[in-house]
Amino acid sequence: MKYFSLNHNAKDVSFLEAVVSGLAPDRGLYFPKEIPVLDQAFIYNLRQYSDHEIAFQVIQPFVGEDIPKEQLEKIVKDTLNFDFPIVKITENVAALELFQGPTLAFKDVGARFMARCLSHANTVKERGKITVLVATSGDTGGAVADGFYKVNGIDVVILYPKGKVSDIQERQLTTLGENITALEVDGTFDDCQEMVKSAFIDIELIQKIALTSANSINIARWLAQMFYYFIAYKNRPNPDKKLVISVPSGNFGNLCAGLIARQMGLPIDHFIASTNVNNTVPEYLESGEYAPKKSIQTISNAMDVGDPSNFIRIQKIFNNDFFKLKKTLSGFSYSDKQTEKAIKEIFDQKGYIADPHGAIGYLGLKAFVESQEDPTSYQGIFLETAHPIKFANSVEKILNTQIQMPERLKGVLQKEKLSRPIDTYQELKSFLLTR
Ligand SMILES: *Cc1c(COP(=O)(O)O)cnc(C)c1O
């Protein structure tokens, strides 16, 4: 499989080349030359395959010759070493829990897959040290830090917005040390992302160090997120109903992976882009005009993105045809107040504790299904993108109850925060050059 730049001003590259470079030299995002379609019999018989077998079949055509079969099988197996349970909330609404991984957010899947692909790339061709540069609005940092921790030949530098991530999130990305460095930026997530993008086109910098990105702009992180849409389809309740999936969205990598899965032949009837007040995409779906904004801080902070990077890929999947896109995708956005109410509603219905992001997914799902002529013909699934403990401050207050601390989190809370403050791109650059 070859990948081209969506800015159309760079040469095509193979899977591993795209993974190693992150962003194309013309600053465009890489996109596959074609989207493979899976054998219908395979999808029809999905229940006969293990999660690892499914993931291998799904990703193999995107990897092509770049990683031999045995290695890719092992990478997939190491990536998916946890479950993706579906929890029924009402007769037609269920949560897909994507937070059973080591850092309690869905980003573990993409980060683990990418770390292993990059490490493979380093063994087949001596590239010297690779520096992974990543901006985080909250959960990416922890997942990437964990996924790449102590991986040979790879240094990770994480930029996060000061005071805008939760305490647990901050500890997950600042306490590991070793090959992981956290930079605390006096600004927003968009500022962090802008600095990362600037680094990738800084000729002086990229001539001196091998840089790659572990944001969902990197195809390895982005595409691996398809895995759990297939697993969800396999395990869906009410298989005779039309499946609609609501994706709490920020940078839109997760939703974009779901849409690719559908393009490969997975029968998902409809998708919902559920956002907080950072509603650039729902507004676009209303008006047809894409107007990026400055990001606004909310209690669902991992979605505080005003100009989502991956939206351009979503448009490409539909050949930039607005009406085609609208047929498959609806958008809804919600305030913090509505989010809080939803967390309470889900808890009252089922005793289930949703996190603020999942709660927004729930709201979008409900709004869509209720607007349909026959709501009972749908099975809705919203993605529970993070464990509620990561947002304990707000969730415990809303529900007036305590969330049980998962074992795997206890260690990180005792460790000391290690981070360096930075304000400008120049500071980032000199840090990268003088380490
Ligand atoms: C990153 C994140 C999101 C947004 O995902 P995108 O792929 O950026 O749209 C939603 N919820 C949680 C908990 C996240 O960490």
Tab-separated table of C-alpha atoms and ligand atoms in Angstrom:
chain	number	residue	atom	x	y	z
A	1	MET	CA	0.000	0.000	0.000
A	2	LYS	CA	1.189	3.478	-0.854
A	3	TYR	CA	0.252	6.676	0.920
A	4	PHE	CA	-0.043	10.119	-0.597
A	5	SER	CA	-0.048	13.532	1.031
A	6	LEU	CA	-3.405	15.305	1.208
A	7	ASN	CA	-1.546	18.483	0.257
A	8	HIS	CA	-0.574	16.744	-3.012
A	9	ASN	CA	2.920	18.134	-3.001
A	10	ALA	CA	5.053	15.246	-1.779
A	11	LYS	CA	5.957	11.871	-3.174
A	12	ASP	CA	4.060	8.699	-2.315
A	13	VAL	CA	5.523	6.565	0.461
A	14	SER	CA	5.109	3.067	1.888
A	15	PHE	CA	3.454	2.251	5.224
A	16	LEU	CA	6.631	2.306	7.313
A	17	GLU	CA	7.939	5.424	5.601
A	18	ALA	CA	4.703	7.196	6.489
A	19	VAL	CA	4.897	5.920	10.080
A	20	VAL	CA	8.494	7.018	10.483
A	21	SER	CA	7.934	10.510	9.071
A	22	GLY	CA	4.502	11.208	10.640
A	23	LEU	CA	3.594	14.173	8.495
A	24	ALA	CA	4.475	14.481	4.775
A	25	PRO	CA	7.221	16.988	3.851
A	26	ASP	CA	4.592	19.327	2.361
A	27	ARG	CA	2.908	19.348	5.803
A	28	GLY	CA	0.011	17.259	4.504
A	29	LEU	CA	-1.507	14.240	6.216
A	30	TYR	CA	-0.842	10.874	4.645
A	31	PHE	CA	-3.817	8.987	3.227
A	32	PRO	CA	-3.928	5.497	1.656
A	33	LYS	CA	-3.996	5.446	-2.170
A	34	GLU	CA	-6.949	3.130	-1.949
A	35	ILE	CA	-9.209	1.778	0.756
A	36	PRO	CA	-9.269	-2.009	0.504
A	37	VAL	CA	-12.625	-3.771	0.655
A	38	LEU	CA	-12.786	-6.922	2.758
A	39	ASP	CA	-14.311	-10.159	1.633
A	40	GLN	CA	-18.026	-10.160	2.513
A	41	ALA	CA	-17.826	-13.710	3.795
A	42	PHE	CA	-15.178	-12.615	6.264
A	43	ILE	CA	-17.428	-9.913	7.672
A	44	TYR	CA	-20.470	-12.174	7.669
A	45	ASN	CA	-18.541	-14.782	9.637
A	46	LEU	CA	-16.765	-12.347	11.940
A	47	ARG	CA	-17.849	-14.260	15.041
A	48	GLN	CA	-15.730	-17.210	13.982
A	49	TYR	CA	-12.520	-15.227	14.253
A	50	SER	CA	-10.581	-14.136	17.316
A	51	ASP	CA	-10.001	-10.433	17.899
A	52	HIS	CA	-6.358	-10.901	16.920
A	53	GLU	CA	-7.262	-12.625	13.666
A	54	ILE	CA	-9.735	-9.877	12.823
A	55	ALA	CA	-7.251	-7.115	13.560
A	56	PHE	CA	-4.607	-8.798	11.428
A	57	GLN	CA	-6.948	-9.137	8.435
A	58	VAL	CA	-8.063	-5.546	8.782
A	59	ILE	CA	-4.628	-3.945	9.017
A	60	GLN	CA	-2.632	-6.234	6.731
A	61	PRO	CA	-3.688	-4.593	3.427
A	62	PHE	CA	-2.661	-1.195	4.817
A	63	VAL	CA	0.765	-2.474	5.830
A	64	GLY	CA	1.433	-4.476	2.684
A	65	GLU	CA	4.938	-5.902	2.350
A	66	ASP	CA	6.423	-3.579	4.923
A	67	ILE	CA	6.044	-5.916	7.891
A	68	PRO	CA	6.219	-9.707	7.421
A	69	LYS	CA	3.205	-11.790	8.461
A	70	GLU	CA	4.635	-13.255	11.671
A	71	GLN	CA	5.861	-9.921	12.947
A	72	LEU	CA	2.593	-8.187	12.147
A	73	GLU	CA	0.662	-10.929	13.912
A	74	LYS	CA	2.825	-10.423	16.965
A	75	ILE	CA	2.430	-6.635	16.850
A	76	VAL	CA	-1.349	-7.000	16.698
A	77	LYS	CA	-1.355	-9.479	19.549
A	78	ASP	CA	0.807	-7.264	21.768
A	79	THR	CA	-1.328	-4.249	20.897
A	80	LEU	CA	-4.637	-5.882	21.804
A	81	ASN	CA	-3.815	-7.377	25.175
A	82	PHE	CA	-7.015	-6.165	26.807
A	83	ASP	CA	-10.774	-6.424	26.198
A	84	PHE	CA	-13.432	-4.190	24.671
A	85	PRO	CA	-16.609	-4.985	26.614
A	86	ILE	CA	-20.032	-3.770	25.515
A	87	VAL	CA	-22.232	-2.687	28.430
A	88	LYS	CA	-25.961	-2.427	27.924
A	89	ILE	CA	-27.452	0.813	29.230
A	90	THR	CA	-31.006	0.578	27.846
A	91	GLU	CA	-32.753	-1.820	25.469
A	92	ASN	CA	-31.198	-0.147	22.417
A	93	VAL	CA	-28.236	1.759	23.797
A	94	ALA	CA	-24.917	0.296	24.874
A	95	ALA	CA	-21.466	1.588	25.788
A	96	LEU	CA	-18.358	0.178	24.135
A	97	GLU	CA	-15.639	0.393	26.762
A	98	LEU	CA	-12.362	1.334	25.153
A	99	PHE	CA	-10.573	2.063	28.408
A	100	GLN	CA	-9.408	-1.333	29.611
A	101	GLY	CA	-5.819	-0.678	28.492
A	102	PRO	CA	-2.873	0.441	30.633
A	103	THR	CA	-3.644	4.193	30.651
A	104	LEU	CA	-7.425	3.870	30.732
A	105	ALA	CA	-8.243	5.571	27.427
A	106	PHE	CA	-8.872	4.350	23.883
A	107	LYS	CA	-5.612	5.898	22.759
A	108	ASP	CA	-3.732	2.929	24.185
A	109	VAL	CA	-4.670	0.945	21.072
A	110	GLY	CA	-3.165	3.339	18.550
A	111	ALA	CA	-0.171	4.184	20.722
A	112	ARG	CA	0.731	0.548	21.369
A	113	PHE	CA	0.397	-0.331	17.700
A	114	MET	CA	2.441	2.620	16.561
A	115	ALA	CA	5.236	2.044	19.093
A	116	ARG	CA	5.622	-1.527	17.867
A	117	CYS	CA	5.583	-0.554	14.191
A	118	LEU	CA	8.187	2.120	14.802
A	119	SER	CA	10.356	-0.227	16.750
A	120	HIS	CA	10.075	-2.715	13.865
A	121	ALA	CA	11.063	0.026	11.403
A	122	ASN	CA	14.146	0.656	13.483
A	123	THR	CA	15.235	-2.964	13.428
A	124	VAL	CA	14.966	-3.386	9.646
A	125	LYS	CA	16.881	-0.206	8.878
A	126	GLU	CA	19.315	1.503	11.208
A	127	ARG	CA	17.909	4.994	11.492
A	128	GLY	CA	19.659	6.205	14.617
A	129	LYS	CA	17.550	7.621	17.386
A	130	ILE	CA	14.000	8.599	16.454
A	131	THR	CA	12.315	11.366	18.422
A	132	VAL	CA	8.561	11.087	18.761
A	133	LEU	CA	7.034	14.520	19.205
A	134	VAL	CA	3.457	14.669	20.385
A	135	ALA	CA	0.931	17.267	21.510
A	136	THR	CA	-1.722	16.163	23.953
A	137	SER	CA	-5.049	17.550	25.109
A	138	GLY	CA	-5.031	15.005	27.913
A	139	ASP	CA	-5.046	11.326	27.101
A	140	THR	CA	-2.654	11.016	24.171
A	141	GLY	CA	0.338	11.918	26.307
A	142	GLY	CA	-0.209	9.131	28.817
A	143	ALA	CA	-0.958	6.509	26.187
A	144	VAL	CA	2.089	7.454	24.128
A	145	ALA	CA	4.334	7.653	27.198
A	146	ASP	CA	3.241	4.191	28.283
A	147	GLY	CA	3.276	2.690	24.785
A	148	PHE	CA	6.825	3.898	24.073
A	149	TYR	CA	8.301	3.618	27.567
A	150	LYS	CA	11.787	2.098	27.371
A	151	VAL	CA	11.377	1.229	23.666
A	152	ASN	CA	14.900	1.071	22.280
A	153	GLY	CA	16.065	3.812	19.950
A	154	ILE	CA	13.066	6.041	20.559
A	155	ASP	CA	12.828	9.251	22.587
A	156	VAL	CA	9.436	10.734	23.325
A	157	VAL	CA	8.770	14.442	23.850
A	158	ILE	CA	5.249	15.343	24.956
A	159	LEU	CA	3.779	18.864	24.875
A	160	TYR	CA	0.769	19.503	27.082
A	161	PRO	CA	-1.198	22.639	27.971
A	162	LYS	CA	-0.413	23.806	31.483
A	163	GLY	CA	-3.325	23.540	33.912
A	164	LYS	CA	-5.654	22.094	31.267
A	165	VAL	CA	-5.246	18.363	31.850
A	166	SER	CA	-6.503	16.411	34.852
A	167	ASP	CA	-4.234	15.424	37.722
A	168	ILE	CA	-4.199	11.751	36.713
A	169	GLN	CA	-3.527	12.632	33.091
A	170	GLU	CA	-0.647	14.875	34.088
A	171	ARG	CA	0.912	12.214	36.273
A	172	GLN	CA	0.599	9.582	33.566
A	173	LEU	CA	2.673	11.658	31.205
A	174	THR	CA	5.122	13.317	33.589
A	175	THR	CA	6.183	10.572	35.981
A	176	LEU	CA	7.822	7.925	33.823
A	177	GLY	CA	11.191	9.541	33.079
A	178	GLU	CA	13.748	7.435	31.131
A	179	ASN	CA	13.116	8.080	27.403
A	180	ILE	CA	9.990	10.165	28.067
A	181	THR	CA	10.124	13.977	28.522
A	182	ALA	CA	7.083	16.146	29.258
A	183	LEU	CA	7.036	19.839	28.293
A	184	GLU	CA	4.446	22.014	30.000
A	185	VAL	CA	3.278	24.691	27.567
A	186	ASP	CA	1.807	27.950	28.758
A	187	GLY	CA	-1.076	27.867	26.255
A	188	THR	CA	-3.871	25.710	24.818
A	189	PHE	CA	-3.838	22.327	23.085
A	190	ASP	CA	-4.016	24.102	19.739
A	191	ASP	CA	-0.823	26.010	20.668
A	192	CYS	CA	0.885	22.693	21.476
A	193	GLN	CA	-0.272	21.200	18.193
A	194	GLU	CA	0.906	24.259	16.264
A	195	MET	CA	4.395	23.933	17.802
A	196	VAL	CA	4.558	20.278	16.829
A	197	LYS	CA	3.511	21.087	13.272
A	198	SER	CA	6.118	23.851	13.084
A	199	ALA	CA	8.837	21.440	14.171
A	200	PHE	CA	8.003	19.084	11.328
A	201	ILE	CA	8.578	21.721	8.663
A	202	ASP	CA	11.618	23.275	10.297
A	203	ILE	CA	14.305	22.264	7.801
A	204	GLU	CA	17.174	23.025	10.148
A	205	LEU	CA	15.658	20.834	12.832
A	206	ILE	CA	14.648	17.872	10.693
A	207	GLN	CA	18.065	17.727	9.100
A	208	LYS	CA	19.595	17.235	12.523
A	209	ILE	CA	17.173	14.864	14.210
A	210	ALA	CA	14.778	12.162	13.012
A	211	LEU	CA	11.368	13.404	14.126
A	212	THR	CA	8.019	11.685	13.962
A	213	SER	CA	4.592	12.367	15.384
A	214	ALA	CA	2.459	10.122	17.557
A	215	ASN	CA	-0.685	12.191	17.207
A	216	SER	CA	-3.488	10.669	15.203
A	217	ILE	CA	-1.961	12.398	12.192
A	218	ASN	CA	0.380	9.383	12.246
A	219	ILE	CA	-1.229	6.629	10.172
A	220	ALA	CA	-0.185	3.849	12.563
A	221	ARG	CA	-2.068	5.405	15.447
A	222	TRP	CA	-5.008	6.382	13.363
A	223	LEU	CA	-5.605	3.158	11.394
A	224	ALA	CA	-5.196	0.787	14.348
A	225	GLN	CA	-8.281	2.405	15.840
A	226	MET	CA	-10.320	0.468	13.286
A	227	PHE	CA	-9.786	-2.706	15.308
A	228	TYR	CA	-12.418	-2.093	17.932
A	229	TYR	CA	-15.121	-1.095	15.444
A	230	PHE	CA	-14.825	-4.588	13.994
A	231	ILE	CA	-14.756	-6.156	17.456
A	232	ALA	CA	-17.812	-4.106	18.431
A	233	TYR	CA	-19.647	-5.227	15.321
A	234	LYS	CA	-18.821	-8.828	16.114
A	235	ASN	CA	-20.181	-8.551	19.666
A	236	ARG	CA	-23.041	-6.130	19.065
A	237	PRO	CA	-26.317	-6.673	20.878
A	238	ASN	CA	-29.434	-6.959	18.677
A	239	PRO	CA	-27.625	-7.994	15.488
A	240	ASP	CA	-30.861	-7.747	13.511
A	241	LYS	CA	-31.046	-3.991	14.020
A	242	LYS	CA	-29.294	-1.169	12.191
A	243	LEU	CA	-26.087	-0.271	13.974
A	244	VAL	CA	-25.344	3.368	14.723
A	245	ILE	CA	-22.154	4.390	16.497
A	246	SER	CA	-21.613	7.658	18.313
A	247	VAL	CA	-18.027	8.837	18.636
A	248	PRO	CA	-17.080	11.519	21.157
A	249	SER	CA	-14.730	13.562	19.005
A	250	GLY	CA	-11.940	16.104	19.339
A	251	ASN	CA	-9.255	15.712	16.720
A	252	PHE	CA	-11.502	13.279	14.803
A	253	GLY	CA	-8.983	10.463	14.404
A	254	ASN	CA	-11.213	7.943	16.141
A	255	LEU	CA	-14.284	8.741	14.058
A	256	CYS	CA	-12.180	8.774	10.906
A	257	ALA	CA	-10.987	5.227	11.682
A	258	GLY	CA	-14.598	4.115	12.128
A	259	LEU	CA	-15.503	5.587	8.756
A	260	ILE	CA	-12.603	3.742	7.111
A	261	ALA	CA	-13.823	0.507	8.715
A	262	ARG	CA	-17.217	1.164	7.161
A	263	GLN	CA	-15.602	1.903	3.830
A	264	MET	CA	-13.882	-1.492	4.042
A	265	GLY	CA	-17.306	-3.087	4.187
A	266	LEU	CA	-18.236	-3.127	7.869
A	267	PRO	CA	-22.032	-2.661	7.909
A	268	ILE	CA	-22.389	0.324	10.207
A	269	ASP	CA	-25.532	2.183	9.230
A	270	HIS	CA	-24.697	5.606	10.603
A	271	PHE	CA	-22.096	7.537	12.596
A	272	ILE	CA	-22.530	10.417	15.014
A	273	ALA	CA	-19.865	13.061	15.610
A	274	SER	CA	-20.558	14.041	19.216
A	275	THR	CA	-18.655	17.054	20.522
A	276	ASN	CA	-18.583	19.485	23.425
A	277	VAL	CA	-18.942	23.205	22.666
A	278	ASN	CA	-15.926	22.923	20.376
A	279	ASN	CA	-18.418	22.269	17.636
A	280	THR	CA	-16.596	23.060	14.397
A	281	VAL	CA	-17.659	19.781	12.762
A	282	PRO	CA	-21.324	19.659	13.852
A	283	GLU	CA	-21.591	23.251	12.597
A	284	TYR	CA	-20.018	22.260	9.321
A	285	LEU	CA	-22.536	19.445	8.933
A	286	GLU	CA	-25.288	22.036	9.477
A	287	SER	CA	-23.982	24.791	7.227
A	288	GLY	CA	-21.525	23.230	4.782
A	289	GLU	CA	-18.940	25.769	5.874
A	290	TYR	CA	-15.838	24.707	7.723
A	291	ALA	CA	-14.889	27.466	10.157
A	292	PRO	CA	-12.156	26.480	12.637
A	293	LYS	CA	-12.190	28.263	15.977
A	294	LYS	CA	-10.039	28.788	19.015
A	295	SER	CA	-10.522	25.930	21.438
A	296	ILE	CA	-12.657	26.407	24.533
A	297	GLN	CA	-11.920	24.606	27.797
A	298	THR	CA	-14.553	22.107	28.983
A	299	ILE	CA	-14.933	19.185	31.409
A	300	SER	CA	-14.424	16.815	28.452
A	301	ASN	CA	-10.964	18.256	27.916
A	302	ALA	CA	-9.637	15.612	25.513
A	303	MET	CA	-12.091	17.013	22.978
A	304	ASP	CA	-11.193	20.689	23.372
A	305	VAL	CA	-10.088	21.049	19.778
A	306	GLY	CA	-11.171	23.955	17.607
A	307	ASP	CA	-9.531	22.901	14.359
A	308	PRO	CA	-9.491	19.097	14.188
A	309	SER	CA	-6.559	17.738	12.154
A	310	ASN	CA	-8.257	14.625	10.881
A	311	PHE	CA	-11.344	16.219	9.424
A	312	ILE	CA	-9.622	16.611	6.082
A	313	ARG	CA	-9.226	12.814	5.999
A	314	ILE	CA	-12.916	12.325	6.700
A	315	GLN	CA	-13.760	14.577	3.782
A	316	LYS	CA	-11.402	12.605	1.581
A	317	ILE	CA	-13.147	9.314	2.442
A	318	PHE	CA	-16.275	10.842	0.901
A	319	ASN	CA	-14.371	12.380	-2.025
A	320	ASN	CA	-15.061	15.805	-0.550
A	321	ASP	CA	-18.753	15.365	-1.330
A	322	PHE	CA	-20.662	17.170	1.422
A	323	PHE	CA	-23.978	15.455	0.706
A	324	LYS	CA	-22.490	11.991	0.690
A	325	LEU	CA	-20.834	12.743	4.012
A	326	LYS	CA	-24.082	13.988	5.515
A	327	LYS	CA	-25.840	10.768	4.600
A	328	THR	CA	-23.473	8.777	6.806
A	329	LEU	CA	-22.554	11.275	9.501
A	330	SER	CA	-24.613	13.477	11.822
A	331	GLY	CA	-23.210	15.905	14.363
A	332	PHE	CA	-24.358	17.091	17.768
A	333	SER	CA	-22.668	19.267	20.373
A	334	TYR	CA	-23.265	19.743	24.088
A	335	SER	CA	-22.407	22.130	26.898
A	336	ASP	CA	-20.816	21.124	30.191
A	337	LYS	CA	-24.204	21.494	31.865
A	338	GLN	CA	-25.811	19.026	29.462
A	339	THR	CA	-22.862	16.684	29.899
A	340	GLU	CA	-23.279	16.724	33.668
A	341	LYS	CA	-26.974	16.000	33.324
A	342	ALA	CA	-26.255	13.066	31.032
A	343	ILE	CA	-23.742	11.568	33.463
A	344	LYS	CA	-26.464	11.670	36.073
A	345	GLU	CA	-29.093	10.249	33.725
A	346	ILE	CA	-26.913	7.278	32.750
A	347	PHE	CA	-26.119	6.608	36.400
A	348	ASP	CA	-29.787	6.768	37.416
A	349	GLN	CA	-30.848	4.443	34.604
A	350	LYS	CA	-28.337	1.747	35.085
A	351	GLY	CA	-25.921	2.580	37.891
A	352	TYR	CA	-23.318	3.008	35.170
A	353	ILE	CA	-20.646	5.651	35.641
A	354	ALA	CA	-19.789	7.316	32.348
A	355	ASP	CA	-16.962	9.795	31.913
A	356	PRO	CA	-17.744	13.238	30.417
A	357	HIS	CA	-16.614	12.201	26.901
A	358	GLY	CA	-18.697	9.043	26.860
A	359	ALA	CA	-21.662	11.001	28.219
A	360	ILE	CA	-21.463	13.330	25.223
A	361	GLY	CA	-21.413	10.272	22.965
A	362	TYR	CA	-24.527	9.038	24.738
A	363	LEU	CA	-26.305	12.367	24.200
A	364	GLY	CA	-25.476	12.465	20.489
A	365	LEU	CA	-26.680	8.913	20.069
A	366	LYS	CA	-29.951	9.612	21.829
A	367	ALA	CA	-30.574	12.762	19.814
A	368	PHE	CA	-30.022	10.937	16.543
A	369	VAL	CA	-32.078	7.849	17.330
A	370	GLU	CA	-34.972	9.863	18.723
A	371	SER	CA	-35.078	11.962	15.563
A	372	GLN	CA	-35.579	8.863	13.420
A	373	GLU	CA	-38.957	7.631	12.284
A	374	ASP	CA	-38.591	4.279	13.996
A	375	PRO	CA	-36.107	4.591	16.870
A	376	THR	CA	-36.580	0.935	17.819
A	377	SER	CA	-35.080	-0.204	14.509
A	378	TYR	CA	-31.646	0.957	15.718
A	379	GLN	CA	-29.016	-0.495	17.995
A	380	GLY	CA	-26.914	2.375	19.266
A	381	ILE	CA	-23.398	2.125	20.627
A	382	PHE	CA	-21.531	5.061	22.097
A	383	LEU	CA	-17.805	4.838	22.668
A	384	GLU	CA	-16.714	5.093	26.282
A	385	THR	CA	-13.359	6.626	25.424
A	386	ALA	CA	-11.915	6.933	28.938
A	387	HIS	CA	-12.376	5.483	32.404
A	388	PRO	CA	-14.369	7.902	34.612
A	389	ILE	CA	-11.612	7.860	37.260
A	390	LYS	CA	-9.536	10.020	34.907
A	391	PHE	CA	-12.149	12.714	35.418
A	392	ALA	CA	-12.942	11.887	39.034
A	393	ASN	CA	-12.958	15.558	40.062
A	394	SER	CA	-16.006	16.379	37.998
A	395	VAL	CA	-17.735	12.993	37.898
A	396	GLU	CA	-17.629	12.320	41.652
A	397	LYS	CA	-19.069	15.758	42.332
A	398	ILE	CA	-21.900	15.261	39.835
A	399	LEU	CA	-22.877	11.828	41.153
A	400	ASN	CA	-21.989	12.403	44.758
A	401	THR	CA	-20.352	9.007	44.803
A	402	GLN	CA	-16.817	7.710	44.834
A	403	ILE	CA	-15.314	5.954	41.817
A	404	GLN	CA	-13.258	2.916	42.558
A	405	MET	CA	-9.601	3.336	41.685
A	406	PRO	CA	-8.396	0.664	39.219
A	407	GLU	CA	-5.316	-1.179	40.464
A	408	ARG	CA	-3.176	-0.195	37.490
A	409	LEU	CA	-3.505	3.467	38.352
A	410	LYS	CA	-2.351	3.348	41.935
A	411	GLY	CA	1.366	3.257	41.143
A	412	VAL	CA	1.385	6.370	39.015
A	413	LEU	CA	-0.253	8.511	41.690
A	414	GLN	CA	2.637	8.032	44.052
A	415	LYS	CA	5.325	9.155	41.647
A	416	GLU	CA	6.807	12.602	41.316
A	417	LYS	CA	5.955	14.955	38.458
A	418	LEU	CA	8.893	15.743	36.160
A	419	SER	CA	8.267	18.390	33.520
A	420	ARG	CA	9.869	21.437	31.912
A	421	PRO	CA	7.932	24.625	31.271
A	422	ILE	CA	8.122	26.159	27.787
A	423	ASP	CA	6.361	29.124	26.165
A	424	THR	CA	7.457	29.371	22.562
A	425	TYR	CA	8.416	27.326	19.541
A	426	GLN	CA	11.995	28.618	19.833
A	427	GLU	CA	12.254	27.083	23.295
A	428	LEU	CA	10.998	23.764	21.965
A	429	LYS	CA	13.498	23.873	19.136
A	430	SER	CA	16.473	24.641	21.315
A	431	PHE	CA	15.425	21.918	23.741
A	432	LEU	CA	15.306	19.379	20.891
A	433	LEU	CA	18.658	20.476	19.520
A	434	THR	CA	20.577	20.664	22.775
A	435	ARG	CA	19.501	17.493	24.564
B	1	LIG	C1	-8.620	11.810	22.547
B	1	LIG	C2	-9.927	11.602	23.185
B	1	LIG	C3	-11.116	11.854	22.499
B	1	LIG	C4	-11.136	12.432	21.098
B	1	LIG	O1	-10.656	11.539	20.148
B	1	LIG	P1	-10.257	12.046	18.686
B	1	LIG	O2	-9.746	10.878	17.965
B	1	LIG	O3	-9.206	13.101	18.889
B	1	LIG	O4	-11.484	12.635	18.086
B	1	LIG	C5	-12.319	11.565	23.121
B	1	LIG	N1	-12.340	11.086	24.384
B	1	LIG	C6	-11.219	10.840	25.081
B	1	LIG	C7	-11.322	10.339	26.464
B	1	LIG	C8	-9.984	11.084	24.510
B	1	LIG	O5	-8.881	10.847	25.204
